CSV table of C-alpha atoms and ligand atoms in Angstrom, one decimal:
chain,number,residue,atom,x,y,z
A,161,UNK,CA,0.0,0.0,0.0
A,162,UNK,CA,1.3,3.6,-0.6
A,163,UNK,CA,1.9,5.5,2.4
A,164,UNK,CA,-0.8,8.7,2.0
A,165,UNK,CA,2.5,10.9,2.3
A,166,UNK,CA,3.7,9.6,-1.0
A,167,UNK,CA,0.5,9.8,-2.5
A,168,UNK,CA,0.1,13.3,-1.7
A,169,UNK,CA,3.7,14.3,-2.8
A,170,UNK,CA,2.7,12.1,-5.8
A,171,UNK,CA,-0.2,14.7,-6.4
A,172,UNK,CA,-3.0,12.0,-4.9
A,173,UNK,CA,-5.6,14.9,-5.4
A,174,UNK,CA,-4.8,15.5,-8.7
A,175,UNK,CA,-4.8,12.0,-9.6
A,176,UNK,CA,-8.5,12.4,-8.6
A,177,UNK,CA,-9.2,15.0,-10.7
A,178,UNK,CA,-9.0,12.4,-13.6
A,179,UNK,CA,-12.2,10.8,-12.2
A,180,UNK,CA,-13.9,14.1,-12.9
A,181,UNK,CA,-15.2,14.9,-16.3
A,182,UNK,CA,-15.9,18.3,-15.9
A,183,UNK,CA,-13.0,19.6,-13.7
A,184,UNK,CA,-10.7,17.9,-16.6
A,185,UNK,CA,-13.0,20.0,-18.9
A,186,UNK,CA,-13.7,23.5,-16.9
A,187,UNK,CA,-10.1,25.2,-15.9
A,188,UNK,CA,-11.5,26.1,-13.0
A,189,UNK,CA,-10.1,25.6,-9.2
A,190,UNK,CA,-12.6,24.2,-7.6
A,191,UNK,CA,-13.0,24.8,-3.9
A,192,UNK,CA,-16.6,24.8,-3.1
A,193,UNK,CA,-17.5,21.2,-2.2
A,194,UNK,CA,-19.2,22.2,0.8
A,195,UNK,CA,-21.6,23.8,-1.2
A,196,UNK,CA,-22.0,20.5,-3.6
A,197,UNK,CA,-19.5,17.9,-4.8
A,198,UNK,CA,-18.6,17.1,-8.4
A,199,UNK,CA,-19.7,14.0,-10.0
A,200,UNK,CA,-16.9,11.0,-11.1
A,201,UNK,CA,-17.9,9.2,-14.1
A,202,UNK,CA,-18.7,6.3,-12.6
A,203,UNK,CA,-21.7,8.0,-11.2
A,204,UNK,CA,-22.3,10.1,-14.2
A,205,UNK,CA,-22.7,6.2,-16.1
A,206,UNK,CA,-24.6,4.7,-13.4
A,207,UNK,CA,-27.1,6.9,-14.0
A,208,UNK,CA,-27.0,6.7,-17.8
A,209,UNK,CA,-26.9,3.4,-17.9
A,210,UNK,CA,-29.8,2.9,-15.4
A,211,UNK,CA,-31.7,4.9,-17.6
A,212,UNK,CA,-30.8,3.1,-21.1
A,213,UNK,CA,-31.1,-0.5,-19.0
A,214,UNK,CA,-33.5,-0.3,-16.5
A,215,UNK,CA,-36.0,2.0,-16.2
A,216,UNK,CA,-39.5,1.5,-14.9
A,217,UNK,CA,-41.1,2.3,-11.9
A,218,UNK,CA,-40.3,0.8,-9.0
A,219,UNK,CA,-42.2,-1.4,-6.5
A,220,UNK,CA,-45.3,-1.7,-8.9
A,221,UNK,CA,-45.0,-4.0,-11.9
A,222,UNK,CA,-44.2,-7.4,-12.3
A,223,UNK,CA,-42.2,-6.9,-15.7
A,224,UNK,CA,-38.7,-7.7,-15.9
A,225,UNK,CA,-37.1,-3.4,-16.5
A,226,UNK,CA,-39.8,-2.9,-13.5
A,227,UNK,CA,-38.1,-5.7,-10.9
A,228,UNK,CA,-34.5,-5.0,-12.3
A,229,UNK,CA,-35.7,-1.4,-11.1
A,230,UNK,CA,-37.2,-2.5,-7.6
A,231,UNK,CA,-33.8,-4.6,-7.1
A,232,UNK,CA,-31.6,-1.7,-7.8
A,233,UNK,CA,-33.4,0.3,-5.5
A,234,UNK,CA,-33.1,-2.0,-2.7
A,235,UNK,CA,-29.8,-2.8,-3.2
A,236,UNK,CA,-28.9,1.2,-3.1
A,237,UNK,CA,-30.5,1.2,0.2
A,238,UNK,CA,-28.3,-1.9,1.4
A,239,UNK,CA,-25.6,0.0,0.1
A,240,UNK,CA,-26.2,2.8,2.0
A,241,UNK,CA,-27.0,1.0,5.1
A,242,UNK,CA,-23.7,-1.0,4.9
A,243,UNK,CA,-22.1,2.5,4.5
A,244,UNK,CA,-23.1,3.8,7.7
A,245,UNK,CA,-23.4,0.5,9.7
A,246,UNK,CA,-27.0,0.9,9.7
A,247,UNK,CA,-29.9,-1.9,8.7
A,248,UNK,CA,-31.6,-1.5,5.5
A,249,UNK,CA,-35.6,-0.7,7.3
A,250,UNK,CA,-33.7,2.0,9.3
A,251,UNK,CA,-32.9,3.9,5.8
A,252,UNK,CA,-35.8,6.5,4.4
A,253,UNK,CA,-35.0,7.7,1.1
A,254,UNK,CA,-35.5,11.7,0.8
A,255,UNK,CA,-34.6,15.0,-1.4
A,256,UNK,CA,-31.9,15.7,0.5
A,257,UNK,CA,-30.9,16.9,4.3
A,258,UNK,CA,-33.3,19.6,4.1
A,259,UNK,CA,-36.1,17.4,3.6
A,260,UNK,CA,-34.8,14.2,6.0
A,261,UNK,CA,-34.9,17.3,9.0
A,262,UNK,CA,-38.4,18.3,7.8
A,263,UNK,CA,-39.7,15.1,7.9
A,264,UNK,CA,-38.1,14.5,11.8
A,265,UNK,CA,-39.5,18.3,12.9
A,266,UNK,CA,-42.9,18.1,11.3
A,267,UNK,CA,-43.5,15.3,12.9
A,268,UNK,CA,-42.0,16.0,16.5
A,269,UNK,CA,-44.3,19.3,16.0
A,270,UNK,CA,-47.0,16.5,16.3
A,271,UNK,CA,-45.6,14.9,19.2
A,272,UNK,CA,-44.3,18.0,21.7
A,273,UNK,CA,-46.1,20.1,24.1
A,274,UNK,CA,-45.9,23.1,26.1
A,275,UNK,CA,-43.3,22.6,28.7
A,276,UNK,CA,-41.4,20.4,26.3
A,277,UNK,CA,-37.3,21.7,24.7
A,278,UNK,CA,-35.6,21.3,21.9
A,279,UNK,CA,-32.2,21.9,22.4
A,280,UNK,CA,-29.8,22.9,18.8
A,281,UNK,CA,-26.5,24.5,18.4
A,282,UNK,CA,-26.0,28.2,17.7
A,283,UNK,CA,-23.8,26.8,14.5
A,284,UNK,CA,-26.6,25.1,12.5
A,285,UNK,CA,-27.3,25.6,8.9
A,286,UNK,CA,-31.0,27.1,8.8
A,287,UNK,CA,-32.1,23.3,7.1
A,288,UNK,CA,-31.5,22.3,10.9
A,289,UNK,CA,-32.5,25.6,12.4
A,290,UNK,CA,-35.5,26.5,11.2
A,291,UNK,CA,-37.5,23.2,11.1
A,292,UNK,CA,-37.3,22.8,14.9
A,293,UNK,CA,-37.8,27.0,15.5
A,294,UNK,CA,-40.8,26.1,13.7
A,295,UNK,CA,-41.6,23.1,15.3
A,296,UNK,CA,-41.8,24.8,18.8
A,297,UNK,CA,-44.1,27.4,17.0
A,298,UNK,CA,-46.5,24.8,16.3
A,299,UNK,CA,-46.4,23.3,19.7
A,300,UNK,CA,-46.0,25.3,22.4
A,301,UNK,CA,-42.7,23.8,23.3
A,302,UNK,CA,-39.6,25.7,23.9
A,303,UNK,CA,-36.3,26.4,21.5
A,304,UNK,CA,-33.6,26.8,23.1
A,305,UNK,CA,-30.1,26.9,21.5
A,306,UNK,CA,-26.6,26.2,23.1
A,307,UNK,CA,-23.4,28.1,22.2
A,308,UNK,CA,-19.5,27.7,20.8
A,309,UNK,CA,-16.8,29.1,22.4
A,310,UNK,CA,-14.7,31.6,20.2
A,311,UNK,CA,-12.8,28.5,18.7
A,312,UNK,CA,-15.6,27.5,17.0
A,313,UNK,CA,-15.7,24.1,19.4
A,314,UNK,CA,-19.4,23.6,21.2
A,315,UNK,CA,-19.3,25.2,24.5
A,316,UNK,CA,-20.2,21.7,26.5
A,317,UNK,CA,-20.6,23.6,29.6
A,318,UNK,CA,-23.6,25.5,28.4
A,319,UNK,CA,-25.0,22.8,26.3
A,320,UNK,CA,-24.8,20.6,29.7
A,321,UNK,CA,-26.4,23.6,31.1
A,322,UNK,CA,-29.8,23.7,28.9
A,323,UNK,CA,-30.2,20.3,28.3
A,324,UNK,CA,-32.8,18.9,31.2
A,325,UNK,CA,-35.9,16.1,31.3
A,326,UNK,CA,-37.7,18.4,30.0
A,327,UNK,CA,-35.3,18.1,26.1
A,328,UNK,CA,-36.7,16.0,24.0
A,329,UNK,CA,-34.7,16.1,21.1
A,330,UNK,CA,-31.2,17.6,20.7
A,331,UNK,CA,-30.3,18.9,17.0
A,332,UNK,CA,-26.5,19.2,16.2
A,333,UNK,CA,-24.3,19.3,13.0
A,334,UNK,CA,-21.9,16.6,12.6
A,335,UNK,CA,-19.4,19.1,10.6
A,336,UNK,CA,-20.3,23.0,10.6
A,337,UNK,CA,-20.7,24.4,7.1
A,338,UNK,CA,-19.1,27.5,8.1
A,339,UNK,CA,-16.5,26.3,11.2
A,340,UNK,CA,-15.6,23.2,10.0
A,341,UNK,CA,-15.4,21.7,13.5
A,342,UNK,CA,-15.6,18.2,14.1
A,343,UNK,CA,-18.3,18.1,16.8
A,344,UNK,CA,-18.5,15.4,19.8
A,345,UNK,CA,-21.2,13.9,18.6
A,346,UNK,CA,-20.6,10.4,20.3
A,347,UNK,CA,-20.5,12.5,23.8
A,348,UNK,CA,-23.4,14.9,22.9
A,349,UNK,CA,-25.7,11.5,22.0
A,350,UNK,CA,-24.5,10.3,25.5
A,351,UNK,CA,-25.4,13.0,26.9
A,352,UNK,CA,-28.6,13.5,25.7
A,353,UNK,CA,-29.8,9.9,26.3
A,354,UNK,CA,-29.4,10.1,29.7
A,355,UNK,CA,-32.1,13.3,30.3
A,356,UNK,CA,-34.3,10.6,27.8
A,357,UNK,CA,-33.9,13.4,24.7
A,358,UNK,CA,-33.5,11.8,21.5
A,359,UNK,CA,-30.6,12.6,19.0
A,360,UNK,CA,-30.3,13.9,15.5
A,361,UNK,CA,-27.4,14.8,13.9
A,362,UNK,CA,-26.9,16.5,10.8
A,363,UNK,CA,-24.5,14.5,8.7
A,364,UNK,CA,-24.3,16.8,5.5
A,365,UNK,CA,-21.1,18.3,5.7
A,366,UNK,CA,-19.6,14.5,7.3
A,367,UNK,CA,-20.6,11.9,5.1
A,368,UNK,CA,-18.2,12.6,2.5
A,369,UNK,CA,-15.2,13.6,4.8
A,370,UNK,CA,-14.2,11.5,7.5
A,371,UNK,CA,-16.3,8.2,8.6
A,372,UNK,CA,-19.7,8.1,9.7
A,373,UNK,CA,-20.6,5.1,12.2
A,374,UNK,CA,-23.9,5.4,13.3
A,375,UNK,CA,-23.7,2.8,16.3
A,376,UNK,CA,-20.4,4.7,17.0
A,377,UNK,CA,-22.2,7.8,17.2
A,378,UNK,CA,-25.0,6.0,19.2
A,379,UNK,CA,-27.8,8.7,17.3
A,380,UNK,CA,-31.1,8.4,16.9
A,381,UNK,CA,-31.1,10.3,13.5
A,382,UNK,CA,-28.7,10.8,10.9
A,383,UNK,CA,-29.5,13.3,7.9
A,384,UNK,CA,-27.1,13.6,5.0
A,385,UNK,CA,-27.5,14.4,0.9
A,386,UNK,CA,-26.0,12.6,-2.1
A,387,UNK,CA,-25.2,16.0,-4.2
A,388,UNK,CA,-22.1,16.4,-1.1
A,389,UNK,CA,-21.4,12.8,-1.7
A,390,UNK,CA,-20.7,12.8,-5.3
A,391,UNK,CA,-23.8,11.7,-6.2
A,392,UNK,CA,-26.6,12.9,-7.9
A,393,UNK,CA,-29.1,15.9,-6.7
A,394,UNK,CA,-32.5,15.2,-5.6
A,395,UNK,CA,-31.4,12.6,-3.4
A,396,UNK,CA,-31.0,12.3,0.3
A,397,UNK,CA,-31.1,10.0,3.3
A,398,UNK,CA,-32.7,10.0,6.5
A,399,UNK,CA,-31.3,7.1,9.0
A,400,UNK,CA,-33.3,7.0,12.2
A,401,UNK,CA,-33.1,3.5,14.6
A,402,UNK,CA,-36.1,1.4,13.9
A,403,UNK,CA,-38.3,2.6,17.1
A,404,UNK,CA,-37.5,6.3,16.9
A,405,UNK,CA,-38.6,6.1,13.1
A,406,UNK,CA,-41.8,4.3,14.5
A,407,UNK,CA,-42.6,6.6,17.0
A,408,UNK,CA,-42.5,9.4,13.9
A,409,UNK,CA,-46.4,10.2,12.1
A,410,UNK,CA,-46.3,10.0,8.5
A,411,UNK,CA,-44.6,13.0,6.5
A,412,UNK,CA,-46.4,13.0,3.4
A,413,UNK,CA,-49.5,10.7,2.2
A,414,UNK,CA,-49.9,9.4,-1.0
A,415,UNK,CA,-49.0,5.9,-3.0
A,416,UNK,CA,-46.6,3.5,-1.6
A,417,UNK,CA,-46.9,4.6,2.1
A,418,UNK,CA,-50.2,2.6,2.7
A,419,UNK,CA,-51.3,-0.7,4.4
A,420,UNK,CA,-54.9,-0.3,3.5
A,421,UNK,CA,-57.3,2.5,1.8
A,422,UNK,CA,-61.0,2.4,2.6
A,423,UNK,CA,-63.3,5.0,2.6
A,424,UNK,CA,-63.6,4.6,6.4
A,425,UNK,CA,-59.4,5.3,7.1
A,426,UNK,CA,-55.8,4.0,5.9
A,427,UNK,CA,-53.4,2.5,7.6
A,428,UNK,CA,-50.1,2.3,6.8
A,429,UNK,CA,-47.1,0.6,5.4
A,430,UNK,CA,-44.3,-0.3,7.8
A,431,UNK,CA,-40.8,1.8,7.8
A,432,UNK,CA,-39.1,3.1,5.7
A,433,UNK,CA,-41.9,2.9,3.2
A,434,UNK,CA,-43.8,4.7,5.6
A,435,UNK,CA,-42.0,7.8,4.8
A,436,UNK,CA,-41.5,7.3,1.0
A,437,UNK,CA,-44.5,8.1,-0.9
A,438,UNK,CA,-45.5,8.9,-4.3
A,439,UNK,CA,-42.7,8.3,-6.8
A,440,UNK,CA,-39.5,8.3,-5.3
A,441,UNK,CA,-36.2,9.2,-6.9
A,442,UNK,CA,-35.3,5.7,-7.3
A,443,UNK,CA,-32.9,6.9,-10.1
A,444,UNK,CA,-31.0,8.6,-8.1
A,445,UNK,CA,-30.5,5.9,-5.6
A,446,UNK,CA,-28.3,4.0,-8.0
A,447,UNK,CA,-26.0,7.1,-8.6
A,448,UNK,CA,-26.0,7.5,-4.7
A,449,UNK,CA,-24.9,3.9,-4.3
A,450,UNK,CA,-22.3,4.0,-7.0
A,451,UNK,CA,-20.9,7.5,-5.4
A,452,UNK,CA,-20.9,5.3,-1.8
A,453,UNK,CA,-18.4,2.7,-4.0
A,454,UNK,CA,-16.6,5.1,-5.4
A,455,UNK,CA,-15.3,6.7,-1.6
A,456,UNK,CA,-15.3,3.4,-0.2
A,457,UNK,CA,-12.8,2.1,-3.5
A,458,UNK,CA,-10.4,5.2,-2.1
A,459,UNK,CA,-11.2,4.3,1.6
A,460,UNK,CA,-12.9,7.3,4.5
A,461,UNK,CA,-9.4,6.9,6.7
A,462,UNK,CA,-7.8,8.0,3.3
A,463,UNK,CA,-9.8,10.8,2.3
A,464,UNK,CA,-10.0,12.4,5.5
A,465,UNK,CA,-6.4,11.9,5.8
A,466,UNK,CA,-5.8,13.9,2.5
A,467,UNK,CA,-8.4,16.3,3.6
A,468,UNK,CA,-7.2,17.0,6.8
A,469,UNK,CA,-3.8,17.5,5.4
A,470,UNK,CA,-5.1,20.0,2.8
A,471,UNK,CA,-6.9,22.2,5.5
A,472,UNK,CA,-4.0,22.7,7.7
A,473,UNK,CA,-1.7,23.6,4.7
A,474,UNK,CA,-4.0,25.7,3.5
A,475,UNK,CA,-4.5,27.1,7.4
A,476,UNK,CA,-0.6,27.5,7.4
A,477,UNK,CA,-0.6,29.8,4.1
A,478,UNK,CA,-3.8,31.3,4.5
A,479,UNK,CA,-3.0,33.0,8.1
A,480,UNK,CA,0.5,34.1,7.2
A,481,UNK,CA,-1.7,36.8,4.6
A,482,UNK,CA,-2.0,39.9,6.7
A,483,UNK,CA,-5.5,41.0,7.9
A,484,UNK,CA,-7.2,37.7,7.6
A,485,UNK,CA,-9.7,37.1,10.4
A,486,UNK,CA,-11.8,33.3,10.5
A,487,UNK,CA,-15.0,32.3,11.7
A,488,UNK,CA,-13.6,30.3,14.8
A,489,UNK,CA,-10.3,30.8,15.8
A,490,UNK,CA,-9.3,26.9,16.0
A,491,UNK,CA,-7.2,25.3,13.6
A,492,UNK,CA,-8.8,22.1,13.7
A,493,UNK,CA,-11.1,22.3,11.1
A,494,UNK,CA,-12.1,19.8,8.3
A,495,UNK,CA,-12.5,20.8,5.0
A,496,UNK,CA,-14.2,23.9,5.6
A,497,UNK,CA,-12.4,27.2,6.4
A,498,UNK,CA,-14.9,30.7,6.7
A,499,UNK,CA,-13.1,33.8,6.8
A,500,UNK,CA,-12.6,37.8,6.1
A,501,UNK,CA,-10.2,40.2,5.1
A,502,UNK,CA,-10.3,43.1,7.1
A,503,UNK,CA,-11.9,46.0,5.6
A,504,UNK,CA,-12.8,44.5,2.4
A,505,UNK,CA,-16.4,43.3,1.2
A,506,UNK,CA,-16.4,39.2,1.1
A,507,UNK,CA,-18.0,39.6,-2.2
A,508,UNK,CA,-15.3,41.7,-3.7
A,509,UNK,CA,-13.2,39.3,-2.8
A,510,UNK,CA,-15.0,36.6,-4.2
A,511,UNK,CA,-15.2,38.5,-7.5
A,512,UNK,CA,-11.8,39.1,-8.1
A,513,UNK,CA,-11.7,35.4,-7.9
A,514,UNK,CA,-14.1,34.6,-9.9
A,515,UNK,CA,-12.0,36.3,-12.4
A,516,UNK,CA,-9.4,33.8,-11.6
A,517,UNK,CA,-11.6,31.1,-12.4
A,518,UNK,CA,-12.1,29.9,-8.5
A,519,UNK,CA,-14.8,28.7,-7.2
A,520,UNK,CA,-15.3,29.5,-3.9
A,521,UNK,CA,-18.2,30.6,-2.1
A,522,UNK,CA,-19.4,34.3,-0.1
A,523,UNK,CA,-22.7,35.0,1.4
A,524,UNK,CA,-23.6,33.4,5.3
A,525,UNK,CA,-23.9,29.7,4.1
A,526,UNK,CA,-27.7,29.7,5.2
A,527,UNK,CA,-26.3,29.9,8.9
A,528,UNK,CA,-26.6,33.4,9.8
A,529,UNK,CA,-26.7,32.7,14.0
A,530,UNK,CA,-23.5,31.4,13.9
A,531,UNK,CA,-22.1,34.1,11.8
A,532,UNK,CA,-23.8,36.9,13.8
A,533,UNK,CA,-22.4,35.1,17.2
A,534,UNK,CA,-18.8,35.7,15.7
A,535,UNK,CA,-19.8,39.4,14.8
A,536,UNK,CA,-18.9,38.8,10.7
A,537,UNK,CA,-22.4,38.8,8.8
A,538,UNK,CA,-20.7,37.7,6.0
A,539,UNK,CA,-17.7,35.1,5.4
A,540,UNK,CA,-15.9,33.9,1.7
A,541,UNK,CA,-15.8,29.9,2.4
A,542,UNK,CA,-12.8,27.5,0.9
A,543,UNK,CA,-13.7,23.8,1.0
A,544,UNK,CA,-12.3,20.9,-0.2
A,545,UNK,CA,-13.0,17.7,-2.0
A,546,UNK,CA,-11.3,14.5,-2.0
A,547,UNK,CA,-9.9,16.0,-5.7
A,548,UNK,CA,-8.4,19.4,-4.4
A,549,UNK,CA,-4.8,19.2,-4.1
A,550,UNK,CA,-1.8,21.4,-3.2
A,551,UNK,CA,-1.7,23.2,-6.7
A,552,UNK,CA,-5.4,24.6,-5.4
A,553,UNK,CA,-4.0,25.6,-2.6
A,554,UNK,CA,-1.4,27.7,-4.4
A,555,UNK,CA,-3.4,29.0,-6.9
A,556,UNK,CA,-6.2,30.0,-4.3
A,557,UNK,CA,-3.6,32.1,-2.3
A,558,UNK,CA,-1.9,34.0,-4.8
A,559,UNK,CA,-5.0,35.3,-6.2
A,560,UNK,CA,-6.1,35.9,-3.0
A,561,UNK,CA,-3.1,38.2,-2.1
A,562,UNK,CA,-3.1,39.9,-5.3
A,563,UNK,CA,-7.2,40.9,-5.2
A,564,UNK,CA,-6.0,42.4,-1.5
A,565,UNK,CA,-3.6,44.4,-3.1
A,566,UNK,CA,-6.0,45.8,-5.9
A,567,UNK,CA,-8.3,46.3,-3.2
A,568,UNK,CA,-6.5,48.0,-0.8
A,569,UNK,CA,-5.3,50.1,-3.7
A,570,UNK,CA,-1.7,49.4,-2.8
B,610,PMP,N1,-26.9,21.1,6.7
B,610,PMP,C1,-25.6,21.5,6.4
B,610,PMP,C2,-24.6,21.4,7.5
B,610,PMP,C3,-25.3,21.9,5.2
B,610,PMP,O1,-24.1,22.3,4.9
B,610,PMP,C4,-26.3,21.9,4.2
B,610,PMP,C5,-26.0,22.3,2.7
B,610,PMP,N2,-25.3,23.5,2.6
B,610,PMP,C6,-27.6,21.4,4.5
B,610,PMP,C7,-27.8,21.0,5.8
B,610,PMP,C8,-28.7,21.4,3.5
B,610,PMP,O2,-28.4,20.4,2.6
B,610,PMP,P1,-29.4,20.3,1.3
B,610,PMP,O3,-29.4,21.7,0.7
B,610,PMP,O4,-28.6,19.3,0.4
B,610,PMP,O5,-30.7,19.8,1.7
C-alpha cells in the first residue's frame, strides 16, 4: 500500500481530478465542495446506464425493467445501510438533508407540548434551524439553542447547562458548514440519552469527509444528501433507529406509504416505506450507491487523511496573509475554512476570484446565527474535496493576495 504521504507528494488529489469529467474539462479551481461535490464518471454512467437498462417504476410492476428497477433500488438502500453501519428498514430515502430534518420536525411538532425543549446548536445551517424554531411554533414547546466558544468548538458547559428532562430532542451538525469543526457527537448523543432526549445529527457536511458510524455515534437520527457525496441531486437519506422512526407520524400521504385504503381510514405501510410516498427518486439511488463505491474504492481513513492535510496547509498559508480574520479561531477544522479580510467586502473578494476562475463561495452559508455570534455577517468559504490538491492551494492564495492588493489600492 502507498503510504498517504507519497501519495500526496505524488499529487493524490490531482490524480483524482481524472475521475472528474468536468474539472478535466472546466479550468477552473474548484474549492466549493461544501456547497455541492462534483460528479466521477462512474456515477455520471450509473445513472445513464440505469436509464438506457433499466428504467421503470419501482415497487409496482411485475415486468422484468420494472423488478430490475425495484432490485436496484433496494440494493442502493443496502448499500447505503452497509455504509453507515445501519440496517436496511432503518434507511428512508429523501430529497436531501433539508427534507430528511423536515420530515423529523414536522412530525415532532405533532408529538411535543408546552413545557417540552428542543435543544440545537447556535452553529446550525437554517435546514437544521428553522424546522425545529418552527416546530416549537407549532407546539408550544420551547427552542432553546446552546453556544461555541470563540474557537468555534461547542461550549459543552452550556450545552450541559440547557439540556434537562424536560429536552426532547437535541439537534447538532456533525461538521459545521461555516466552522468546519468536528463536533462530539458520540459525547453529545451520550449526553442526551441520559435526560431521555433523542438525538439527531446533521451529517451533510460528514458523510463525505471523514467516517460516519452510526452505532459509533449511538444517534437516533442521521440526515445527509447525495449532491455532497458525489452523487446525484434530488437525493437524500434519512437514518433514524427502527423505534425512533416508529414513534414518527407520516410526512407525506400518498401511493406507496399505505397498508390499507378504505373510505372509512388508511393504515399504513411499515418503515421506511412509511416515509417514501409517491414516486421516489429511485434513479438517483443507484447514482448514490455507485458514489458510496466510489469513496469506499479510495477508503474514508484515506480521504479524510488527504483532507485534513489539505486544510492545515491551507491554514498555514492562509494566516501568514496579513488581515485575515476566521469564523472560529481553531485550527482544527475539516475541510471547511470561513473567513474575512479586514476592511474589504467578502463579495469583492469573491469576484476578483471569480475572475481567476475559482470557485469559492461568499454570502452566510444559510447559517446566519453562527455568523452573527462571531460578529462577521458575511464570510468567503474555501472547502475541499477529495480532488483538491496542493496546486489549489497555491493558486487560491496568490490570487487571493493579489485581489488584497488591488483592493486596498496598494
Ligand atoms: N446542513 C448542512 C450542515 C449543510 O451544509 C447543508 C447544505 N449546505 C444542509 C444542511 C442542507 O443540505 P441540502 O441543501 O442538500 O438539503
Amino acid at each position: 500500500m502507498i503510504h498517504l504521504k507519497n501519495m500526496w507528494m505524488n499529487g493524490w488529489g490531482s490524480m483524482l481530478k481524472e475521475d472528474f469529467p468536468l474539472l478535466l474539462k472546466e479550468p477552473i479551481v474548484y474549492l466549493d465542495s461544501a456547497a455541492s461535490a462534483q460528479k466521477p464518471q462512474t456515477v455520471l454512467e450509473s445513472i445513464d446506464s440505469f436509464y438506457r437498462s433499466s428504467y421503470a417504476n419501482i415497487h409496482r410492476g411485475q415486468c422484468s425493467l420494472a423488478v430490475r428497477a425495484t432490485e436496484a433500488y433496494e440494493n442502493a438502500r443496502r448499500t447505503v445501510a452497509d455504509f453507515i453501519h445501519a440496517n436496511t428498514n432503518e434507511i428512508v430515502f429523501t430529497k436531501g438533508t433539508t427534507e430528511s430534518i423536515n420530515l423529523i420536525a414536522s412530525g415532532y411538532a405533532q408529538l411535543l407540548y408546552p413545557g417540552d425543549e428542543v435543544l440545537v446548536c447556535i452553529a446550525e445551517h437554517h435546514a437544521d434551524f428553522v424546522p425545529w424554531q418552527q416546530a416549537c411554533l407549532r407546539s408550544g414547546a420551547t427552542f432553546k439553542v446552546f453556544d461555541v466558544l470563540p474557537s468555534g468548538k461547542i461550549d459543552l458547559a452550556d450545552f450541559q447547562a440547557k439540556l434537562s428532562h424536560k429536552t426532547k430532542i437535541v439537534a447538532m451538525t456533525h461538521i459545521s458548514n461555516v466552522l468546519g469543526m468536528i463536533n462530539p457527537v458520540r459525547k453529545i448523543s451520550e449526553l442526551a440519552h441520559q435526560v431521555g432526549a433523542k438525538v439527531l445529527i446533521d451529517g451533510a457536511q460528514s458523510i463525505a469527509h471523514i467516517p460516519v458510524d452510526i452505532k459509533d455515534i449511538d444517534c437516533d437520527f442521521l440526515a445527509f444528501s447525495g449532491h455532497k457525496l458525489y452523487g446525484p441531486t434530488g437525493i437524500g437519506v434519512l437514518y433514524g433507529k427502527k423505534e425512533a422512526l416508529e414513534s414518527l407520524p407520516p410526512y407525506q400521504f400518498g401511493g406507496d406509504m399505505i397498508r390499507r385504503v378504505t373510505v372509512e381510514g388508511t393504515t399504513f405501510a411499515d418503515v421506511p416505506a412509511r416515509f417514501e410516498a409517491g414516486t421516489t427518486p429511485f434513479v438517483e439511488t443507484v447514482g448514490l450507491a455507485e458514489a458510496i463505491r466510489y469513496v469506499q474504492r479510495i477508503g474514508m481513513e484515506k480521504i479524510a487523511d488527504h483532507e485534513r492535510f489539505l486544510t492545515r496547509n491551507f491554514l498555514d498559508q492562509l494566516q501568514a496573509v496579513s488581515g485575515v480574520l476566521l469564523v472560529g479561531e481553531s485550527n482544527e477544522k475539516h475541510g471547511i475554512v470561513s473567513f474575512n479580510i479586514k476592511d474589504i467586502h467578502p463579495a469583492d473578494i469573491a469576484f476578483a476570484l471569480a475572475q481567476e476562475h475559482i470557485c469559492v463561495r461568499v454570502g452566510h452559508h444559510c447559517a446566519m446565527p453562527i455568523h452573527h455570534r462571531f460578529g462577521q455577517e458575511l464570510s468567503l468559504r474555501v472547502s475541499f474535496g477529495l480532488y483538491n490538491d496542493e496546486s489549489d492551494i497555491s493558486v487560491f492564495v496568490n490570487a487571493l493576495k493579489k485581489a488584497i492588493t488591488l483592493l486596498r489600492g496598494n
